[in-house]
PDB file of C-alpha atoms in Angstrom:
ATOM      1  CA  MET A   1     197.362  71.617 154.362  1.00 38.00           C
ATOM      2  CA  VAL A   2     200.950  73.121 153.654  1.00 40.00           C
ATOM      3  CA  LYS A   3     199.423  75.130 150.725  1.00 44.00           C
ATOM      4  CA  TYR A   4     196.455  76.271 152.433  1.00 60.00           C
ATOM      5  CA  SER A   5     198.933  77.774 155.147  1.00 73.00           C
ATOM      6  CA  GLY A   6     201.167  79.359 152.427  1.00 86.00           C
ATOM      7  CA  ALA A   7     198.054  80.657 151.320  1.00 94.00           C
ATOM      8  CA  LEU A   8     197.224  81.905 154.367  1.00 96.00           C
ATOM      9  CA  ASP A   9     201.060  83.941 154.688  1.00 97.00           C
ATOM     10  CA  THR A  10     200.530  85.405 151.161  1.00 97.00           C
ATOM     11  CA  THR A  11     196.816  86.849 151.839  1.00 97.00           C
ATOM     12  CA  PHE A  12     198.075  88.535 155.602  1.00 98.00           C
ATOM     13  CA  GLY A  13     201.113  89.234 153.700  1.00 98.00           C
ATOM     14  CA  ALA A  14     199.282  91.260 151.323  1.00 98.00           C
ATOM     15  CA  LEU A  15     196.861  93.138 153.848  1.00 98.00           C
ATOM     16  CA  ALA A  16     199.587  94.153 155.611  1.00 97.00           C
ATOM     17  CA  ASP A  17     199.944  97.117 154.146  1.00 97.00           C
ATOM     18  CA  PRO A  18     197.330 100.586 154.034  1.00 96.00           C
ATOM     19  CA  THR A  19     197.562 101.078 150.591  1.00 96.00           C
ATOM     20  CA  ARG A  20     196.876  97.849 149.139  1.00 97.00           C
ATOM     21  CA  ARG A  21     194.033  97.203 151.915  1.00 97.00           C
ATOM     22  CA  ALA A  22     192.442 100.814 150.268  1.00 96.00           C
ATOM     23  CA  ILE A  23     193.162  99.035 146.863  1.00 97.00           C
ATOM     24  CA  LEU A  24     190.866  96.423 147.894  1.00 96.00           C
ATOM     25  CA  ALA A  25     188.347  99.089 149.373  1.00 94.00           C
ATOM     26  CA  MET A  26     188.191 100.983 146.206  1.00 95.00           C
ATOM     27  CA  LEU A  27     187.469  97.792 144.593  1.00 95.00           C
ATOM     28  CA  MET A  28     184.505  97.015 146.340  1.00 92.00           C
ATOM     29  CA  GLN A  29     182.863  99.089 144.948  1.00 91.00           C
ATOM     30  CA  GLY A  30     183.882  97.797 140.999  1.00 92.00           C
ATOM     31  CA  GLN A  31     186.470  97.209 138.893  1.00 94.00           C
ATOM     32  CA  ALA A  32     189.033  99.917 138.546  1.00 95.00           C
ATOM     33  CA  SER A  33     191.894 100.786 135.971  1.00 94.00           C
ATOM     34  CA  ILE A  34     195.492 101.127 137.394  1.00 93.00           C
ATOM     35  CA  THR A  35     195.348 105.209 136.628  1.00 93.00           C
ATOM     36  CA  GLU A  36     192.308 105.043 138.971  1.00 94.00           C
ATOM     37  CA  LEU A  37     193.518 102.955 141.664  1.00 95.00           C
ATOM     38  CA  ALA A  38     196.636 105.377 141.866  1.00 94.00           C
ATOM     39  CA  LYS A  39     194.435 108.176 142.091  1.00 92.00           C
ATOM     40  CA  PRO A  40     193.880 108.821 145.747  1.00 93.00           C
ATOM     41  CA  HIS A  41     197.629 108.140 146.648  1.00 91.00           C
ATOM     42  CA  GLN A  42     199.898 109.843 146.195  1.00 86.00           C
ATOM     43  CA  MET A  43     202.287 107.430 144.753  1.00 89.00           C
ATOM     44  CA  SER A  44     203.562 106.439 141.134  1.00 91.00           C
ATOM     45  CA  LEU A  45     201.929 104.361 138.932  1.00 92.00           C
ATOM     46  CA  PRO A  46     204.992 101.718 138.843  1.00 94.00           C
ATOM     47  CA  ALA A  47     204.316 102.552 142.859  1.00 95.00           C
ATOM     48  CA  VAL A  48     200.874 101.208 142.502  1.00 95.00           C
ATOM     49  CA  MET A  49     201.479  98.418 140.238  1.00 95.00           C
ATOM     50  CA  LYS A  50     203.704  96.688 142.553  1.00 96.00           C
ATOM     51  CA  HIS A  51     201.006  96.656 144.739  1.00 97.00           C
ATOM     52  CA  VAL A  52     198.553  95.259 142.778  1.00 97.00           C
ATOM     53  CA  ARG A  53     201.000  92.572 141.211  1.00 96.00           C
ATOM     54  CA  VAL A  54     201.407  91.832 145.289  1.00 97.00           C
ATOM     55  CA  LEU A  55     197.605  91.622 145.662  1.00 98.00           C
ATOM     56  CA  GLU A  56     197.387  89.516 142.317  1.00 97.00           C
ATOM     57  CA  HIS A  57     200.167  87.091 143.707  1.00 96.00           C
ATOM     58  CA  ALA A  58     197.941  86.278 147.022  1.00 97.00           C
ATOM     59  CA  GLY A  59     194.683  86.028 144.488  1.00 96.00           C
ATOM     60  CA  LEU A  60     192.799  88.999 145.740  1.00 97.00           C
ATOM     61  CA  VAL A  61     192.871  90.992 142.227  1.00 97.00           C
ATOM     62  CA  SER A  62     192.326  89.412 138.905  1.00 96.00           C
ATOM     63  CA  GLN A  63     193.344  91.658 136.241  1.00 94.00           C
ATOM     64  CA  ARG A  64     191.347  91.701 132.637  1.00 91.00           C
ATOM     65  CA  LYS A  65     192.491  93.491 129.337  1.00 89.00           C
ATOM     66  CA  MET A  66     189.565  95.147 128.145  1.00 85.00           C
ATOM     67  CA  GLY A  67     190.653  97.037 124.876  1.00 87.00           C
ATOM     68  CA  ARG A  68     194.266  98.786 125.688  1.00 85.00           C
ATOM     69  CA  THR A  69     193.316  99.120 129.626  1.00 85.00           C
ATOM     70  CA  ARG A  70     193.724  96.653 132.234  1.00 87.00           C
ATOM     71  CA  ARG A  71     190.869  96.736 134.777  1.00 95.00           C
ATOM     72  CA  CYS A  72     191.511  95.529 137.846  1.00 96.00           C
ATOM     73  CA  GLN A  73     189.179  93.285 140.169  1.00 95.00           C
ATOM     74  CA  LEU A  74     188.835  92.194 143.727  1.00 95.00           C
ATOM     75  CA  ALA A  75     188.625  88.322 143.959  1.00 92.00           C
ATOM     76  CA  ALA A  76     186.723  86.781 146.987  1.00 88.00           C
ATOM     77  CA  GLN A  77     188.341  83.640 147.929  1.00 91.00           C
ATOM     78  CA  PRO A  78     191.584  84.177 150.152  1.00 95.00           C
ATOM     79  CA  LEU A  79     189.080  87.111 152.391  1.00 95.00           C
ATOM     80  CA  LYS A  80     186.589  84.311 152.859  1.00 93.00           C
ATOM     81  CA  ASP A  81     189.694  82.029 154.106  1.00 94.00           C
ATOM     82  CA  ALA A  82     191.380  84.410 156.734  1.00 96.00           C
ATOM     83  CA  GLU A  83     188.178  85.510 157.636  1.00 95.00           C
ATOM     84  CA  GLU A  84     187.252  81.976 158.489  1.00 93.00           C
ATOM     85  CA  TRP A  85     191.011  81.096 159.935  1.00 94.00           C
ATOM     86  CA  LEU A  86     190.520  84.320 162.454  1.00 95.00           C
ATOM     87  CA  SER A  87     186.782  83.233 163.178  1.00 92.00           C
ATOM     88  CA  HIS A  88     188.236  79.970 165.364  1.00 91.00           C
ATOM     89  CA  TYR A  89     189.601  82.402 167.505  1.00 92.00           C
ATOM     90  CA  ARG A  90     185.771  84.141 168.167  1.00 89.00           C
ATOM     91  CA  VAL A  91     184.867  81.818 170.686  1.00 86.00           C
ATOM     92  CA  PHE A  92     188.414  82.648 173.072  1.00 86.00           C
ATOM     93  CA  TRP A  93     187.840  86.309 172.665  1.00 85.00           C
ATOM     94  CA  GLU A  94     184.128  86.160 173.660  1.00 86.00           C
ATOM     95  CA  ARG A  95     185.249  84.221 176.402  1.00 82.00           C
ATOM     96  CA  GLN A  96     188.076  86.743 177.899  1.00 77.00           C
ATOM     97  CA  PHE A  97     185.278  90.106 176.980  1.00 75.00           C
ATOM     98  CA  ASP A  98     183.085  87.854 179.140  1.00 80.00           C
ATOM     99  CA  ALA A  99     185.449  87.699 181.830  1.00 79.00           C
ATOM    100  CA  LEU A 100     186.095  90.855 181.634  1.00 77.00           C
ATOM    101  CA  GLU A 101     182.335  92.341 182.116  1.00 81.00           C
ATOM    102  CA  ARG A 102     182.169  89.441 184.826  1.00 84.00           C
ATOM    103  CA  PHE A 103     184.696  91.184 186.557  1.00 81.00           C
ATOM    104  CA  LEU A 104     183.865  94.711 185.739  1.00 84.00           C
ATOM    105  CA  LYS A 105     180.433  94.340 187.274  1.00 86.00           C
ATOM    106  CA  GLU A 106     181.458  92.443 190.360  1.00 86.00           C
ATOM    107  CA  GLU A 107     183.832  95.060 191.478  1.00 84.00           C
ATOM    108  CA  GLU A 108     181.111  97.607 190.954  1.00 85.00           C
ATOM    109  CA  THR A 109     178.902  95.741 193.109  1.00 85.00           C
ATOM    110  CA  LYS A 110     181.816  95.581 195.704  1.00 84.00           C
ATOM    111  CA  GLU A 111     181.784  99.562 195.308  1.00 83.00           C
ATOM    112  CA  ASN A 112     178.510 100.025 195.864  1.00 84.00           C
ATOM    113  CA  SER A 113     178.127  97.498 198.686  1.00 83.00           C
ATOM    114  CA  LYS A 114     181.236  99.919 200.868  1.00 82.00           C
ATOM    115  CA  TRP A 115     179.404 102.643 200.065  1.00 80.00           C
ATOM    116  CA  GLN A 116     176.137 101.296 200.970  1.00 82.00           C
ATOM    117  CA  HIS A 117     178.365 100.332 204.424  1.00 80.00           C
ATOM    118  CA  ARG A 118     179.802 103.301 204.833  1.00 80.00           C
ATOM    119  CA  ASN A 119     176.535 105.797 204.547  1.00 80.00           C
ATOM    120  CA  ARG A 120     174.644 103.438 206.610  1.00 79.00           C
ATOM    121  CA  ASN A 121     177.477 104.211 210.122  1.00 74.00           C
ATOM    122  CA  LYS A 122     177.756 107.942 208.877  1.00 70.00           C
ATOM    123  CA  LYS A 123     175.596 109.566 212.074  1.00 62.00           C
ATOM    124  CA  PRO A 124     173.026 111.702 210.996  1.00 62.00           C
ATOM    125  CA  HIS A 125     173.604 115.779 210.653  1.00 60.00           C
ATOM    126  CA  SER A 126     172.330 117.335 213.323  1.00 53.00           C
ATOM    127  CA  ASN A 127     171.052 120.802 212.189  1.00 49.00           C
TER     128      ASN A 127
ATOM    129  CA  MET B   1     192.188 106.150 161.934  1.00 38.00           C
ATOM    130  CA  VAL B   2     195.845 106.276 161.435  1.00 40.00           C
ATOM    131  CA  LYS B   3     196.526 104.481 164.959  1.00 44.00           C
ATOM    132  CA  TYR B   4     194.122 101.564 163.791  1.00 60.00           C
ATOM    133  CA  SER B   5     195.174 101.375 160.430  1.00 74.00           C
ATOM    134  CA  GLY B   6     198.688 100.945 161.746  1.00 86.00           C
ATOM    135  CA  ALA B   7     197.548  98.797 164.232  1.00 94.00           C
ATOM    136  CA  LEU B   8     196.152  96.265 161.267  1.00 96.00           C
ATOM    137  CA  ASP B   9     199.613  96.263 159.622  1.00 97.00           C
ATOM    138  CA  THR B  10     201.211  95.027 162.465  1.00 97.00           C
ATOM    139  CA  THR B  11     198.283  92.431 163.125  1.00 97.00           C
ATOM    140  CA  PHE B  12     198.175  90.796 160.006  1.00 98.00           C
ATOM    141  CA  GLY B  13     202.356  91.102 159.570  1.00 98.00           C
ATOM    142  CA  ALA B  14     202.690  89.290 162.630  1.00 98.00           C
ATOM    143  CA  LEU B  15     199.501  86.524 161.035  1.00 97.00           C
ATOM    144  CA  ALA B  16     201.279  86.149 157.907  1.00 97.00           C
ATOM    145  CA  ASP B  17     203.463  83.089 158.788  1.00 97.00           C
ATOM    146  CA  PRO B  18     202.819  79.453 159.922  1.00 96.00           C
ATOM    147  CA  THR B  19     205.114  79.480 162.961  1.00 96.00           C
ATOM    148  CA  ARG B  20     203.405  82.682 164.388  1.00 97.00           C
ATOM    149  CA  ARG B  21     199.733  81.188 163.707  1.00 97.00           C
ATOM    150  CA  ALA B  22     200.839  77.690 165.627  1.00 96.00           C
ATOM    151  CA  ILE B  23     201.683  79.958 168.541  1.00 97.00           C
ATOM    152  CA  LEU B  24     198.480  81.480 168.467  1.00 96.00           C
ATOM    153  CA  ALA B  25     196.244  78.074 168.096  1.00 94.00           C
ATOM    154  CA  MET B  26     198.525  76.836 170.978  1.00 95.00           C
ATOM    155  CA  LEU B  27     198.143  79.548 173.397  1.00 95.00           C
ATOM    156  CA  MET B  28     194.461  79.274 172.812  1.00 92.00           C
ATOM    157  CA  GLN B  29     194.549  75.856 174.474  1.00 91.00           C
ATOM    158  CA  GLY B  30     196.027  78.082 177.649  1.00 92.00           C
ATOM    159  CA  GLN B  31     199.099  79.460 178.753  1.00 94.00           C
ATOM    160  CA  ALA B  32     202.439  78.102 177.904  1.00 95.00           C
ATOM    161  CA  SER B  33     206.040  78.805 178.270  1.00 94.00           C
ATOM    162  CA  ILE B  34     208.805  79.917 175.927  1.00 93.00           C
ATOM    163  CA  THR B  35     209.856  76.179 176.104  1.00 93.00           C
ATOM    164  CA  GLU B  36     206.614  74.679 175.718  1.00 94.00           C
ATOM    165  CA  LEU B  37     206.077  77.000 172.760  1.00 95.00           C
ATOM    166  CA  ALA B  38     209.476  75.597 171.080  1.00 94.00           C
ATOM    167  CA  LYS B  39     208.474  71.857 171.634  1.00 92.00           C
ATOM    168  CA  PRO B  40     206.445  71.540 168.631  1.00 93.00           C
ATOM    169  CA  HIS B  41     208.673  72.877 165.885  1.00 91.00           C
ATOM    170  CA  GLN B  42     212.390  72.209 165.219  1.00 86.00           C
ATOM    171  CA  MET B  43     213.530  75.357 166.050  1.00 89.00           C
ATOM    172  CA  SER B  44     215.873  77.218 168.699  1.00 91.00           C
ATOM    173  CA  LEU B  45     214.545  78.697 171.825  1.00 92.00           C
ATOM    174  CA  PRO B  46     215.892  81.836 170.615  1.00 94.00           C
ATOM    175  CA  ALA B  47     214.203  81.532 166.811  1.00 95.00           C
ATOM    176  CA  VAL B  48     210.824  81.072 168.910  1.00 95.00           C
ATOM    177  CA  MET B  49     211.692  84.023 171.012  1.00 95.00           C
ATOM    178  CA  LYS B  50     211.854  85.971 168.130  1.00 96.00           C
ATOM    179  CA  HIS B  51     208.485  84.899 166.769  1.00 97.00           C
ATOM    180  CA  VAL B  52     206.922  85.716 170.230  1.00 97.00           C
ATOM    181  CA  ARG B  53     208.510  88.776 170.482  1.00 96.00           C
ATOM    182  CA  VAL B  54     206.669  89.789 166.904  1.00 97.00           C
ATOM    183  CA  LEU B  55     203.200  88.582 168.487  1.00 98.00           C
ATOM    184  CA  GLU B  56     204.084  90.752 171.414  1.00 97.00           C
ATOM    185  CA  HIS B  57     204.274  93.835 169.097  1.00 96.00           C
ATOM    186  CA  ALA B  58     201.264  93.461 167.586  1.00 97.00           C
ATOM    187  CA  GLY B  59     199.118  92.788 170.978  1.00 96.00           C
ATOM    188  CA  LEU B  60     198.566  89.296 170.222  1.00 97.00           C
ATOM    189  CA  VAL B  61     200.720  87.733 173.275  1.00 97.00           C
ATOM    190  CA  SER B  62     201.293  89.063 176.584  1.00 96.00           C
ATOM    191  CA  GLN B  63     203.914  87.905 178.629  1.00 94.00           C
ATOM    192  CA  ARG B  64     204.200  87.288 182.702  1.00 91.00           C
ATOM    193  CA  LYS B  65     206.502  86.505 184.910  1.00 89.00           C
ATOM    194  CA  MET B  66     205.939  83.602 187.151  1.00 85.00           C
ATOM    195  CA  GLY B  67     209.010  82.595 189.373  1.00 86.00           C
ATOM    196  CA  ARG B  68     211.763  81.810 187.177  1.00 85.00           C
ATOM    197  CA  THR B  69     209.912  81.495 184.188  1.00 85.00           C
ATOM    198  CA  ARG B  70     207.569  83.805 182.019  1.00 87.00           C
ATOM    199  CA  ARG B  71     204.215  82.831 180.634  1.00 95.00           C
ATOM    200  CA  CYS B  72     202.282  83.818 177.530  1.00 96.00           C
ATOM    201  CA  GLN B  73     198.922  84.451 176.774  1.00 95.00           C
ATOM    202  CA  LEU B  74     197.041  85.296 173.686  1.00 95.00           C
ATOM    203  CA  ALA B  75     195.369  88.409 173.715  1.00 92.00           C
ATOM    204  CA  ALA B  76     192.127  88.750 171.645  1.00 88.00           C
ATOM    205  CA  GLN B  77     191.500  92.514 170.914  1.00 91.00           C
ATOM    206  CA  PRO B  78     193.466  92.563 167.401  1.00 95.00           C
ATOM    207  CA  LEU B  79     192.348  89.313 166.337  1.00 95.00           C
ATOM    208  CA  LYS B  80     188.579  90.845 166.987  1.00 93.00           C
ATOM    209  CA  ASP B  81     189.726  93.894 164.592  1.00 94.00           C
ATOM    210  CA  ALA B  82     191.298  91.735 162.078  1.00 96.00           C
ATOM    211  CA  GLU B  83     188.439  90.021 161.960  1.00 95.00           C
ATOM    212  CA  GLU B  84     185.994  93.040 161.816  1.00 93.00           C
ATOM    213  CA  TRP B  85     187.879  94.435 158.658  1.00 94.00           C
ATOM    214  CA  LEU B  86     187.955  91.645 156.752  1.00 95.00           C
ATOM    215  CA  SER B  87     184.014  90.985 157.505  1.00 92.00           C
ATOM    216  CA  HIS B  88     183.271  94.067 155.616  1.00 91.00           C
ATOM    217  CA  TYR B  89     184.448  92.001 152.676  1.00 92.00           C
ATOM    218  CA  ARG B  90     181.738  89.284 153.261  1.00 89.00           C
ATOM    219  CA  VAL B  91     178.448  91.437 151.761  1.00 86.00           C
ATOM    220  CA  PHE B  92     180.998  91.058 148.721  1.00 86.00           C
ATOM    221  CA  TRP B  93     181.887  87.381 148.651  1.00 85.00           C
ATOM    222  CA  GLU B  94     178.829  86.582 149.364  1.00 86.00           C
ATOM    223  CA  ARG B  95     177.282  88.420 146.590  1.00 83.00           C
ATOM    224  CA  GLN B  96     180.374  86.713 144.085  1.00 77.00           C
ATOM    225  CA  PHE B  97     179.437  83.149 145.309  1.00 76.00           C
ATOM    226  CA  ASP B  98     175.671  83.678 144.980  1.00 80.00           C
ATOM    227  CA  ALA B  99     176.368  85.186 141.286  1.00 79.00           C
ATOM    228  CA  LEU B 100     178.194  82.218 140.779  1.00 77.00           C
ATOM    229  CA  GLU B 101     175.739  79.624 142.243  1.00 81.00           C
ATOM    230  CA  ARG B 102     172.859  81.248 139.476  1.00 84.00           C
ATOM    231  CA  PHE B 103     175.751  80.874 136.317  1.00 81.00           C
ATOM    232  CA  LEU B 104     176.218  77.208 137.199  1.00 84.00           C
ATOM    233  CA  LYS B 105     172.493  76.778 137.800  1.00 86.00           C
ATOM    234  CA  GLU B 106     171.944  77.998 134.351  1.00 86.00           C
ATOM    235  CA  GLU B 107     174.090  76.489 132.783  1.00 85.00           C
ATOM    236  CA  GLU B 108     172.982  72.781 133.903  1.00 85.00           C
ATOM    237  CA  THR B 109     168.881  74.275 132.834  1.00 85.00           C
ATOM    238  CA  LYS B 110     170.345  74.902 129.333  1.00 84.00           C
ATOM    239  CA  GLU B 111     172.405  71.763 129.243  1.00 83.00           C
ATOM    240  CA  ASN B 112     169.172  69.839 130.281  1.00 84.00           C
ATOM    241  CA  SER B 113     166.792  71.170 128.118  1.00 83.00           C
ATOM    242  CA  LYS B 114     169.162  70.622 124.772  1.00 82.00           C
ATOM    243  CA  TRP B 115     169.690  66.831 126.113  1.00 80.00           C
ATOM    244  CA  GLN B 116     166.178  66.957 126.226  1.00 82.00           C
ATOM    245  CA  HIS B 117     165.214  68.570 122.912  1.00 80.00           C
ATOM    246  CA  ARG B 118     168.133  66.133 121.277  1.00 80.00           C
ATOM    247  CA  ASN B 119     166.375  63.264 122.543  1.00 80.00           C
ATOM    248  CA  ARG B 120     162.888  64.252 121.397  1.00 79.00           C
ATOM    249  CA  ASN B 121     164.518  64.841 117.608  1.00 75.00           C
ATOM    250  CA  LYS B 122     165.954  61.357 117.594  1.00 71.00           C
ATOM    251  CA  LYS B 123     164.516  58.448 115.500  1.00 62.00           C
ATOM    252  CA  PRO B 124     163.537  56.012 117.720  1.00 61.00           C
ATOM    253  CA  HIS B 125     165.221  52.229 116.921  1.00 60.00           C
ATOM    254  CA  SER B 126     163.518  49.890 114.906  1.00 52.00           C
ATOM    255  CA  ASN B 127     164.189  46.186 116.271  1.00 49.00           C
TER     256      ASN B 127
END
């Protein structure tokens, strides 16, 4: 349980950065080298490597040596675990949005009946 | 888009701590005061308040003054947004787990046929 909790710490920590999320999005399309990952960002290679290391530490990316270059690839398990943790709250947000919808419908009904009542009590125009 | 990305930064950042996740889990059961939230943790009230402020800044918790105490309540939207972001990767992890399952089945079939082949070629015992 502690290990799992610690894993969620590093997963969520790694996801709390737009460059790292962009790297994961790129890796979803397939393996890539550090140079390829750096291309869309105005960043030095060491800066991108630092981000990749954070992702690697969180188990979100693995690196494989192929000849003289290293290829990075996305690892799915930590993302699945994080989504599983968040999904426990689905019941809560669905309940909260249902309550909001009910409230808005009730307000609409109230407004409509007020409007009808006002129109009924209005004197007809005499031409 | 930038705002949405920034919101995800603060959401994931806020979720990267076990105490803050425990506070959210407690608030899923209903509203609570800071003193009630502090009870399960061996932590000072100011330390818990600091965590609540991080959650509040991420829009995950809202505070309401009721008489002389403040009640905290869970807000669902950022959790829903984070889950939505993660769910884009579902296709990826399902594909990855399917590939692993296929690989393991193929290995099992290979092992079985090797075993059958070995047994067929074995000389029967002569008693």
